């Protein structure tokens, strides 16, 4: 699912480095994509709050939705 989410991020935002959080809900996968802007930092400090996207995928990895997290 991360690979499918990475393709979506590449297509819509083109972020060079991204971290992912993957959750499975019923028959869909919810992937949060976090843009890394401070790679030298630790944990969430690598990312910025405005750089989060939700990617909703079906069981086959097809994108159903791509939206800003906020």
Short mmCIF file of C-alpha atoms in Angstrom, two decimals:
data_model
loop_
_atom_site.label_atom_id
_atom_site.label_comp_id
_atom_site.label_asym_id
_atom_site.label_seq_id
_atom_site.Cartn_x
_atom_site.Cartn_y
_atom_site.Cartn_z
CA UNK A 1 0.00 0.00 0.00
CA UNK A 2 2.93 2.31 0.65
CA UNK A 3 4.08 1.94 -2.96
CA UNK A 4 0.62 2.88 -4.25
CA UNK A 5 0.49 5.87 -1.89
CA UNK A 6 3.97 6.94 -3.00
CA UNK A 7 2.83 6.93 -6.64
CA UNK A 8 -0.11 9.18 -5.69
CA UNK A 9 2.14 11.60 -3.79
CA UNK A 10 4.57 11.68 -6.72
CA UNK A 11 1.71 12.42 -9.11
CA UNK A 12 -0.04 15.15 -7.11
CA UNK A 13 2.65 16.75 -4.94
CA UNK A 14 6.05 15.52 -6.11
CA UNK A 15 7.57 15.41 -2.63
CA UNK A 16 11.14 14.14 -2.66
CA UNK A 17 10.98 12.41 0.77
CA UNK A 18 7.84 11.12 2.46
CA UNK A 19 7.00 9.08 5.56
CA UNK A 20 3.85 6.95 5.71
CA UNK A 21 1.37 5.76 8.34
CA UNK A 22 -0.85 2.90 7.11
CA UNK A 23 -4.18 1.85 8.65
CA UNK A 24 -6.68 -0.75 7.47
CA UNK A 25 -10.39 0.04 7.90
CA UNK A 26 -13.06 -2.40 6.67
CA UNK A 27 -12.29 -2.88 2.97
CA UNK A 28 -10.08 0.21 2.53
CA UNK A 29 -6.58 1.32 3.40
CA UNK A 30 -5.96 4.79 4.78
CA UNK A 31 -2.42 6.01 4.25
CA UNK A 32 -1.19 9.26 5.75
CA UNK A 33 1.70 10.69 3.76
CA UNK A 34 3.93 13.13 5.67
CA UNK A 35 6.31 15.42 3.80
CA UNK A 36 9.83 15.35 5.22
CA UNK A 37 11.41 18.81 5.27
CA UNK A 38 13.93 18.38 8.11
CA UNK A 39 15.55 14.95 7.51
CA UNK A 40 18.22 15.57 10.16
CA UNK A 41 15.54 15.82 12.89
CA UNK A 42 14.05 12.91 14.83
CA UNK A 43 10.48 11.55 14.69
CA UNK A 44 7.69 13.99 13.84
CA UNK A 45 10.19 16.84 13.89
CA UNK A 46 11.16 15.76 10.37
CA UNK A 47 7.74 16.75 9.06
CA UNK A 48 5.54 19.83 8.93
CA UNK A 49 1.82 19.89 9.85
CA UNK A 50 0.79 21.43 6.52
CA UNK A 51 2.55 18.62 4.62
CA UNK A 52 0.15 15.76 5.32
CA UNK A 53 -2.04 14.00 2.77
CA UNK A 54 -4.61 11.22 3.13
CA UNK A 55 -4.58 8.58 0.45
CA UNK A 56 -7.51 6.13 0.49
CA UNK A 57 -6.88 2.87 -1.37
CA UNK A 58 -9.01 -0.17 -2.01
CA UNK A 59 -7.81 -3.73 -1.31
CA UNK A 60 -6.12 -3.89 -4.73
CA UNK A 61 -4.15 -0.69 -4.11
CA UNK A 62 -6.22 1.49 -6.45
CA UNK A 63 -6.51 5.07 -5.28
CA UNK A 64 -10.05 6.07 -4.29
CA UNK A 65 -9.30 9.45 -2.76
CA UNK A 66 -6.41 11.88 -2.35
CA UNK A 67 -6.85 14.91 -0.13
CA UNK A 68 -5.18 17.36 2.19
CA UNK A 69 -5.26 16.01 5.73
CA UNK A 70 -6.50 19.28 7.25
#
